[in-house]
Every structure is written in structure tokens, then in C-alpha cells.
PDB file of C-alpha atoms in Angstrom:
ATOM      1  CA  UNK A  64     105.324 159.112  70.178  1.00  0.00           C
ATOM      2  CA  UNK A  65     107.008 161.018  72.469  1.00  0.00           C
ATOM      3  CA  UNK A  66     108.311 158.879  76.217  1.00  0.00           C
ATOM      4  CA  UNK A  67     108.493 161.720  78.815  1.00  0.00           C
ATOM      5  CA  UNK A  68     110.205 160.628  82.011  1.00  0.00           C
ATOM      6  CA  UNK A  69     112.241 161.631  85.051  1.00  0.00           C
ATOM      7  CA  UNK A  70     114.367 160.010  87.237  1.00  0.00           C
ATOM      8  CA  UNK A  71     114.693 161.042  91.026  1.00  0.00           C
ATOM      9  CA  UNK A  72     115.751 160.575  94.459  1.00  0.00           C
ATOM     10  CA  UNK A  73     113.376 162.027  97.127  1.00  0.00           C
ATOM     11  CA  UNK A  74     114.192 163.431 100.354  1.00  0.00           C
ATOM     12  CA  UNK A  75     111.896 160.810 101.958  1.00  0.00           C
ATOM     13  CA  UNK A  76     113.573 158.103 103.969  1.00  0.00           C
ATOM     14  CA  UNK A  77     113.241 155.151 101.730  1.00  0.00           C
ATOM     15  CA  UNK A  78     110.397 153.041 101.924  1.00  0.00           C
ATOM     16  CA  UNK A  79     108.734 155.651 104.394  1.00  0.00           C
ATOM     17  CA  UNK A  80     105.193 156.539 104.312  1.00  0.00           C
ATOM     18  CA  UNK A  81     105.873 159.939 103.329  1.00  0.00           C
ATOM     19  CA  UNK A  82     107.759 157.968 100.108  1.00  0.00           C
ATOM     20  CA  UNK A  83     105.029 156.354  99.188  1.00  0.00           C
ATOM     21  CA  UNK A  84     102.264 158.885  99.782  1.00  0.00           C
ATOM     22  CA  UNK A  85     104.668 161.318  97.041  1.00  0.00           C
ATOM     23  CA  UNK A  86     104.228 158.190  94.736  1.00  0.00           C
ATOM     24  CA  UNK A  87     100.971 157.599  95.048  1.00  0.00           C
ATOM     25  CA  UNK A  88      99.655 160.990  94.660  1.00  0.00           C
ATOM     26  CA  UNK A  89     102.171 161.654  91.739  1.00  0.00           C
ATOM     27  CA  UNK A  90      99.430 158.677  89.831  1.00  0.00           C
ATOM     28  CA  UNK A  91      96.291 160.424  91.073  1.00  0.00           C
ATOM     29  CA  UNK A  92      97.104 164.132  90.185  1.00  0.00           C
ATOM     30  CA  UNK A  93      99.076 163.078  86.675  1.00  0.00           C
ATOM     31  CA  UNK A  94      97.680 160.038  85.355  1.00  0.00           C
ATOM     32  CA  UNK A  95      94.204 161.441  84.097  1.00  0.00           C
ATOM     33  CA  UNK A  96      95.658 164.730  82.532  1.00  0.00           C
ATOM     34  CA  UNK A  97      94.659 164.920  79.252  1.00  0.00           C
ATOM     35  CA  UNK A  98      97.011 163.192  76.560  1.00  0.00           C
ATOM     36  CA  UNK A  99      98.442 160.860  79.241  1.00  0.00           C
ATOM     37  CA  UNK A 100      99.158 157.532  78.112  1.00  0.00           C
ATOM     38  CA  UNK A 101     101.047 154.565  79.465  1.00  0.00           C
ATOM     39  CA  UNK A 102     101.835 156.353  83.118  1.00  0.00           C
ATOM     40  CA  UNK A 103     103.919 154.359  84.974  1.00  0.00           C
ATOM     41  CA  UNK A 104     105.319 154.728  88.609  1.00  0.00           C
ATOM     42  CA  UNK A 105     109.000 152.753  88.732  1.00  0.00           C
ATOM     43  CA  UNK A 106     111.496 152.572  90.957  1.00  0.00           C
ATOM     44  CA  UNK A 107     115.292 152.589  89.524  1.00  0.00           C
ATOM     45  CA  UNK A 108     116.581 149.558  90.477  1.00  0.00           C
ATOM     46  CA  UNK A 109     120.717 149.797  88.640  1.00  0.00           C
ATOM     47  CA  UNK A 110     123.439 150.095  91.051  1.00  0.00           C
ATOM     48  CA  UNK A 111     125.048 153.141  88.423  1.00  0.00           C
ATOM     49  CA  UNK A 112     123.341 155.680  89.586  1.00  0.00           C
ATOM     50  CA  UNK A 113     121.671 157.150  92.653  1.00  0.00           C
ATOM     51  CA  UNK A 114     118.394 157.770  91.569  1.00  0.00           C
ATOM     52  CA  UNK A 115     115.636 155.993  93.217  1.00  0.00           C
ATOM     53  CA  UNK A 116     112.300 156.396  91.102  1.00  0.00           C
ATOM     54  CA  UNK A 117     110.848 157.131  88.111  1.00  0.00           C
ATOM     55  CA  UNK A 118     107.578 158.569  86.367  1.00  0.00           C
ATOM     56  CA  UNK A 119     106.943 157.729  82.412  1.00  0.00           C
ATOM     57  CA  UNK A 120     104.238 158.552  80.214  1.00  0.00           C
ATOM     58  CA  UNK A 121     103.648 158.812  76.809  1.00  0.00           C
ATOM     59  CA  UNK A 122     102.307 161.742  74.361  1.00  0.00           C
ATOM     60  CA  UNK A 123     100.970 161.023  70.959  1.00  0.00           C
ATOM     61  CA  UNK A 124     102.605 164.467  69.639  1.00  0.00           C
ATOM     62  CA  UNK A 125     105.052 167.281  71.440  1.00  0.00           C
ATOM     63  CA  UNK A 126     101.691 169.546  71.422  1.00  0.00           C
ATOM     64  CA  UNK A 127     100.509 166.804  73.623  1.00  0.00           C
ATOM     65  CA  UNK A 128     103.420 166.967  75.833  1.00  0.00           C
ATOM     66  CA  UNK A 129     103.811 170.579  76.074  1.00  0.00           C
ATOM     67  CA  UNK A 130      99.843 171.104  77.082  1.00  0.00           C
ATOM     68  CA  UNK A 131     100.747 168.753  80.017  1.00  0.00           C
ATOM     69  CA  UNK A 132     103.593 170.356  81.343  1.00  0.00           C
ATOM     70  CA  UNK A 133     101.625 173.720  81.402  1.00  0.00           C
ATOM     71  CA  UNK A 134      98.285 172.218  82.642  1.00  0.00           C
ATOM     72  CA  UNK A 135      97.071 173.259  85.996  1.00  0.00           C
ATOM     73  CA  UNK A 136      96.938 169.942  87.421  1.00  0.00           C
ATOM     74  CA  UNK A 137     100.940 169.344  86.774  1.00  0.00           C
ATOM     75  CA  UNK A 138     102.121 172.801  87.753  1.00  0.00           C
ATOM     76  CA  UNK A 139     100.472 172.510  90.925  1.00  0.00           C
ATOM     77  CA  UNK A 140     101.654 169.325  91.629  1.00  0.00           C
ATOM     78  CA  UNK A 141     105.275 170.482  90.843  1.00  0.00           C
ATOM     79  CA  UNK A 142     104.787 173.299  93.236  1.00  0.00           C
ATOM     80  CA  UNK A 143     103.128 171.866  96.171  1.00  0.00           C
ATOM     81  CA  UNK A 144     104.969 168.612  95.992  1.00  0.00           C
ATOM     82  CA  UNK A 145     107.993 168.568  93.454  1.00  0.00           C
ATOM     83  CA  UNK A 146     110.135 171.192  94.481  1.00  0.00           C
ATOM     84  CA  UNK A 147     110.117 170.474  98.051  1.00  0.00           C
ATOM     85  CA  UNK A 148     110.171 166.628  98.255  1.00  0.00           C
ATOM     86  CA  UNK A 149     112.794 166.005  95.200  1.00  0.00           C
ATOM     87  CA  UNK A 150     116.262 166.655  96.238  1.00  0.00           C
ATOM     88  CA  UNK A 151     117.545 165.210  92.368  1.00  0.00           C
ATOM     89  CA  UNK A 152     116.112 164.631  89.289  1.00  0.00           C
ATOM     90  CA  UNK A 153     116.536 164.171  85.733  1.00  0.00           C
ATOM     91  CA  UNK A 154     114.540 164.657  83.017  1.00  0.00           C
ATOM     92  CA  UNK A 155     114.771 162.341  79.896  1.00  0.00           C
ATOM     93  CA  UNK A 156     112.538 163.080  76.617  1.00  0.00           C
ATOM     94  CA  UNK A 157     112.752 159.869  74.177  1.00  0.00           C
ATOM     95  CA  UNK A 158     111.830 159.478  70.615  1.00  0.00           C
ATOM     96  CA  UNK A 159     111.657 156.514  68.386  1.00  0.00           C
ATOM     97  CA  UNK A 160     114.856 156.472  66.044  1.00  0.00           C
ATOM     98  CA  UNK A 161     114.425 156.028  62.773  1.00  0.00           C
ATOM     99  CA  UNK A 162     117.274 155.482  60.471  1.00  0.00           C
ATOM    100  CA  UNK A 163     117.846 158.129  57.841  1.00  0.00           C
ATOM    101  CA  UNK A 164     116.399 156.585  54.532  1.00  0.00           C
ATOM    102  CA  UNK A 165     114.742 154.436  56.177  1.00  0.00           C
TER     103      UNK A 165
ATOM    104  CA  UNK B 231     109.365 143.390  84.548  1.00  0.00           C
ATOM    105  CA  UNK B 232     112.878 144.614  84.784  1.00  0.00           C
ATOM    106  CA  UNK B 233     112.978 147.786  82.278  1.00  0.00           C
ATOM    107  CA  UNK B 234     117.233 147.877  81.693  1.00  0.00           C
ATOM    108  CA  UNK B 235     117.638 150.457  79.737  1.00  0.00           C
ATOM    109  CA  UNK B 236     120.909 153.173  79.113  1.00  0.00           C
ATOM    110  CA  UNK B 237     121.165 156.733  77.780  1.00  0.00           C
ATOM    111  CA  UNK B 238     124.390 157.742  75.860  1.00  0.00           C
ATOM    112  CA  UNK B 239     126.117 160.309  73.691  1.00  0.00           C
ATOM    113  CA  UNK B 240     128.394 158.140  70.609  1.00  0.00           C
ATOM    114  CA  UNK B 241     131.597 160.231  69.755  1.00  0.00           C
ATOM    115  CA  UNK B 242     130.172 160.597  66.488  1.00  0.00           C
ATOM    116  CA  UNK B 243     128.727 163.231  64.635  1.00  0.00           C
ATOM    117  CA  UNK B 244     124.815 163.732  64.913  1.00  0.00           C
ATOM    118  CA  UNK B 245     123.879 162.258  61.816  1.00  0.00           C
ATOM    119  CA  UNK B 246     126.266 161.252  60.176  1.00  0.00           C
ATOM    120  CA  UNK B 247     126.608 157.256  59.077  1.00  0.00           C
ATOM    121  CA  UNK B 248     129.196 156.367  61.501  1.00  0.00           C
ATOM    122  CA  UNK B 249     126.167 157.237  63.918  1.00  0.00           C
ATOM    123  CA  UNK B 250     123.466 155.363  62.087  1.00  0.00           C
ATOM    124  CA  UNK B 251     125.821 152.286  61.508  1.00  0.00           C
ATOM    125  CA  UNK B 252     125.950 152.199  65.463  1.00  0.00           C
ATOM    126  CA  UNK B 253     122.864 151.995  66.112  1.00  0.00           C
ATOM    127  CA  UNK B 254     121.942 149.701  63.209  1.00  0.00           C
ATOM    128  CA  UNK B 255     124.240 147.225  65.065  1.00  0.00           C
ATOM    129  CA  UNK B 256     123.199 147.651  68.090  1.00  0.00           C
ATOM    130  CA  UNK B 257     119.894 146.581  67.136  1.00  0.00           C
ATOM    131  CA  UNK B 258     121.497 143.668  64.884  1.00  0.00           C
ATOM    132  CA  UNK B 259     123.430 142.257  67.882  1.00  0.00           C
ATOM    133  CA  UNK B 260     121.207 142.509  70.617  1.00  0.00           C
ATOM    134  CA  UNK B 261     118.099 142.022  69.871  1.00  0.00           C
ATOM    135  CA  UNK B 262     118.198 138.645  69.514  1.00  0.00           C
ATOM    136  CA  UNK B 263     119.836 137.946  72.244  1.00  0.00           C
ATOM    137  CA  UNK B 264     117.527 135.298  74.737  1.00  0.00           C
ATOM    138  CA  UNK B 265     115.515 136.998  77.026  1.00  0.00           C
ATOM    139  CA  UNK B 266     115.268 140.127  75.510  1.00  0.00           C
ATOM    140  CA  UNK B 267     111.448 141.685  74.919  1.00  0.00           C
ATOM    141  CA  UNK B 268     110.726 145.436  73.647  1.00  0.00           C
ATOM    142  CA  UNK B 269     114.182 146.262  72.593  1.00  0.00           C
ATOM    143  CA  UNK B 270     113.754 149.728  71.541  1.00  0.00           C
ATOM    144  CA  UNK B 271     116.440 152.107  69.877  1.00  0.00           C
ATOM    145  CA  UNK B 272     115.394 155.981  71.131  1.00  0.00           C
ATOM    146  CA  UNK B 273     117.105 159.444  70.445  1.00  0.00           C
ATOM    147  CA  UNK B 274     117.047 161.473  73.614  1.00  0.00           C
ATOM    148  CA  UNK B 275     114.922 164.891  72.714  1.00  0.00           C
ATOM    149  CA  UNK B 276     114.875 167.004  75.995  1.00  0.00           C
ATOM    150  CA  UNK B 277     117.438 169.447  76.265  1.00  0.00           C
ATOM    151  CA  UNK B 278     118.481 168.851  79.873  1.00  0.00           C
ATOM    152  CA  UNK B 279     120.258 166.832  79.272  1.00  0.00           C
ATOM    153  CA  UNK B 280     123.334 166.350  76.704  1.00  0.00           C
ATOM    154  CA  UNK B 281     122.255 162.566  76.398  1.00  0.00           C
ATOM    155  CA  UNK B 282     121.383 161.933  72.456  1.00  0.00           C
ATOM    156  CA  UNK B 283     120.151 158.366  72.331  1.00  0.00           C
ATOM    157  CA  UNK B 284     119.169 155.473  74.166  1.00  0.00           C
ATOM    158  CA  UNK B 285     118.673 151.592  74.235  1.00  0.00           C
ATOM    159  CA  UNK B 286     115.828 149.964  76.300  1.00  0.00           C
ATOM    160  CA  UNK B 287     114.837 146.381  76.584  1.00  0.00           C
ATOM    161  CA  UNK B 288     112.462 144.581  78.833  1.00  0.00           C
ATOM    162  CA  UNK B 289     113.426 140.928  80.679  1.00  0.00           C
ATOM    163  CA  UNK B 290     110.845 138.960  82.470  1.00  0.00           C
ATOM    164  CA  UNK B 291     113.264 138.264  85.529  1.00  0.00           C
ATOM    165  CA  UNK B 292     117.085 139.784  87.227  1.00  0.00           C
ATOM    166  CA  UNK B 293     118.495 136.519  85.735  1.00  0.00           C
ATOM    167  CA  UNK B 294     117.371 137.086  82.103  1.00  0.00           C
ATOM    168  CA  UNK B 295     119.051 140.012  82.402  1.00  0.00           C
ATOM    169  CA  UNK B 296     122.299 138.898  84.172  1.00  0.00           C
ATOM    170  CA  UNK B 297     122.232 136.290  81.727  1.00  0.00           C
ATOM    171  CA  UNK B 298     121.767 139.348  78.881  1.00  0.00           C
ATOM    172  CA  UNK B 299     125.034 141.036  80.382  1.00  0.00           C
ATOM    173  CA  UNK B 300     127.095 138.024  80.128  1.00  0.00           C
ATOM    174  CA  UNK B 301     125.473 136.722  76.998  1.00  0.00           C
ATOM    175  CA  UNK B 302     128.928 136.307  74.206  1.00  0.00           C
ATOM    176  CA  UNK B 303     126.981 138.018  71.681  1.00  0.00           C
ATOM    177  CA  UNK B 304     126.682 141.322  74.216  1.00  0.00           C
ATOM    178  CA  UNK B 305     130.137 141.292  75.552  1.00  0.00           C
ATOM    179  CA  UNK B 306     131.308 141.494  71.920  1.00  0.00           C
ATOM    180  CA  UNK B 307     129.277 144.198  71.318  1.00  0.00           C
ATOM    181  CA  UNK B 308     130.561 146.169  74.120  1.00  0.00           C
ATOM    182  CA  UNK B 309     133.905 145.816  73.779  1.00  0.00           C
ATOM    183  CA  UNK B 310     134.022 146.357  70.067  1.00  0.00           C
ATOM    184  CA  UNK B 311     131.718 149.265  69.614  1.00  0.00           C
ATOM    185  CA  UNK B 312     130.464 150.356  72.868  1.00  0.00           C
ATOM    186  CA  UNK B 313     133.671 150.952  74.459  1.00  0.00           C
ATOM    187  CA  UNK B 314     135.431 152.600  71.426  1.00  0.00           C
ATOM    188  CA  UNK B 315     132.136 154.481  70.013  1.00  0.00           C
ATOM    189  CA  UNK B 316     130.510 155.809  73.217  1.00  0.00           C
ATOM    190  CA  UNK B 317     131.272 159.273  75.226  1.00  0.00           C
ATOM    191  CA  UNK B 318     129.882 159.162  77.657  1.00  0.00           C
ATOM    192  CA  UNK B 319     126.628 156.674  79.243  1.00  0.00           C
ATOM    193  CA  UNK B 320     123.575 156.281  82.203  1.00  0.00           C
ATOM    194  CA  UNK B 321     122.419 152.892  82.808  1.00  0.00           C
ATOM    195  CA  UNK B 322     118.766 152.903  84.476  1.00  0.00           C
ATOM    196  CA  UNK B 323     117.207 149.663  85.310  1.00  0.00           C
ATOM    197  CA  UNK B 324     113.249 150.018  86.304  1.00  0.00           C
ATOM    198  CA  UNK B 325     110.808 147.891  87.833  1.00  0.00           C
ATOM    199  CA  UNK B 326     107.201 148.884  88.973  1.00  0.00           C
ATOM    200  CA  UNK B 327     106.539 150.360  91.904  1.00  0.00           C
ATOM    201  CA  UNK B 328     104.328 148.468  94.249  1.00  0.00           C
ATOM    202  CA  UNK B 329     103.064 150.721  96.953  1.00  0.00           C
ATOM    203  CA  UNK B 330     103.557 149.339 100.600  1.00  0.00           C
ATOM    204  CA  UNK B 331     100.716 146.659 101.420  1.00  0.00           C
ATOM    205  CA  UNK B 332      99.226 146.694  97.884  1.00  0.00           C
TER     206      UNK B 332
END
């Protein structure tokens, strides 16, 4: 299993319409891609850090994951909406660890 | 939901059993702590970021997890392995996102 996520801060005013029509069509363009699983839309709620939001989803296998990032669907989205709505992000890849020997 | 969850690099050596010991107690000590669902112990894979693992947990409410933070068992665990062990660390809480009027 492979947990693919970002966290963000838009340039939207927060809680804006233009905030929440990124977010929703973030779910409708990424959600059915194929080898999705467990999408989820958060926001980031810890005082720590300045980032706002957050997208998750899950991959069965890093073949999975890479044939999203390269499907037409998700580049388009990162074109057309990405790049000129996100003013930070961070990208976080997470693996279950198992303990050597274990 | 709240998702609390933190990304860190251990002053350790990638696998090496100082490491694994780490995160064998992390998982010892808080686990059990009340209130605690979906503890998971991750290793970071992306490579944007120099982050190498990462502890998530799920609580059902803020106070489960303000309880969590203050919980003797947690403290303990921070100040005798956390503070001394850990480089450097992102804390990310996450809730869903409900979309305006949903």
C-alpha cells in the first residue's frame, strides 16, 4: 500500500467559493482515476504549520501510483488548476513500516 | 475524525536498530493510550521531502486528542525519546472537508 498525499495552502481566500469549487473539483477529476482508493478531501487543522488542506489516496502498488500521476485526467488537472491556485504544497509518499525481521 | 498525525527524520541511521528500537516503542507506548484508533507507524517514500517516517492515529473528538497530548504515558515518551531521538518533525492534524452547505 502506498498513501499518496499533499498538503497545501491555496491562494483562495479561505472559506471562499473559489476554495471550495478547487476542492470539489479536485474529487470529481481525481477520485475515479484508475487505481484510486480511499480519496479523501481534508483540511489541516494543527496550529504547526500553515498549510490549509489536504488530498490522500491510496495505491495498491507504486505502478499504481506512478500510472496516476502520468494519467491525462491528473496532468490536466495539475495544469489547469494546480499550478495556478496552489501558492504551497507538500508532497508526502507513506509506506507501512515493517520492522526488519519481522 | 481528527487524523493527528507527524512526519519526522530520527538522528539515527536508516536502518540501523537504534532506528527500529524507536519505532518499536513508539508503537509500545502509544498505542494504547485511550482514545487512540488506527495508530499507524509509516516510512515516508517520496523524495521531496527529507522526512523518513511518520506516526498517524485517528481520535473520535479534539478532546480525545488533547487528552492524548497530555496523557502521562505520551509525555514520557516525548521527553525521553522524542526529544533526544528526533531531528527534525511536521505535525499535521486532518479532519474532512465538508464543502459549504453540504
Amino acid at each position: 500500500m502506498i498513501r499518496h498525499t499533499v498538503v497545501f495552502r491555496l491562494r483562495h481566500e479561505p472559506g471562499s467559493p473559489a476554495e471550495a469549487d478547487f476542492l470539489r473539483t479536485a474529487r470529481a477529476r481525481l477520485e475515479g482515476i484508475p487505481g484510486v482508493a480511499r480519496f479523501e478531501v481534508l483540511c489541516q487543522t494543527g496550529s504547526q504549520s500553515g498549510y490549509r488542506h489536504s488530498l490522500s489516496m491510496e495505491f495498491a502498488s507504486a505502478d499504481a501510483c506512478t500510472a496516476y500521476n502520468v494519467h491525462p485526467d491528473h496532468t490536466a488537472f495539475v495544469r489547469d488548476r494546480w499550478i495556478p491556485e496552489v501558492e504551497e504544497f507538500l508532497e508526502l509518499d507513506f509506506e507501512p513500516y515493517a520492522e526488519p525481521g519481522a
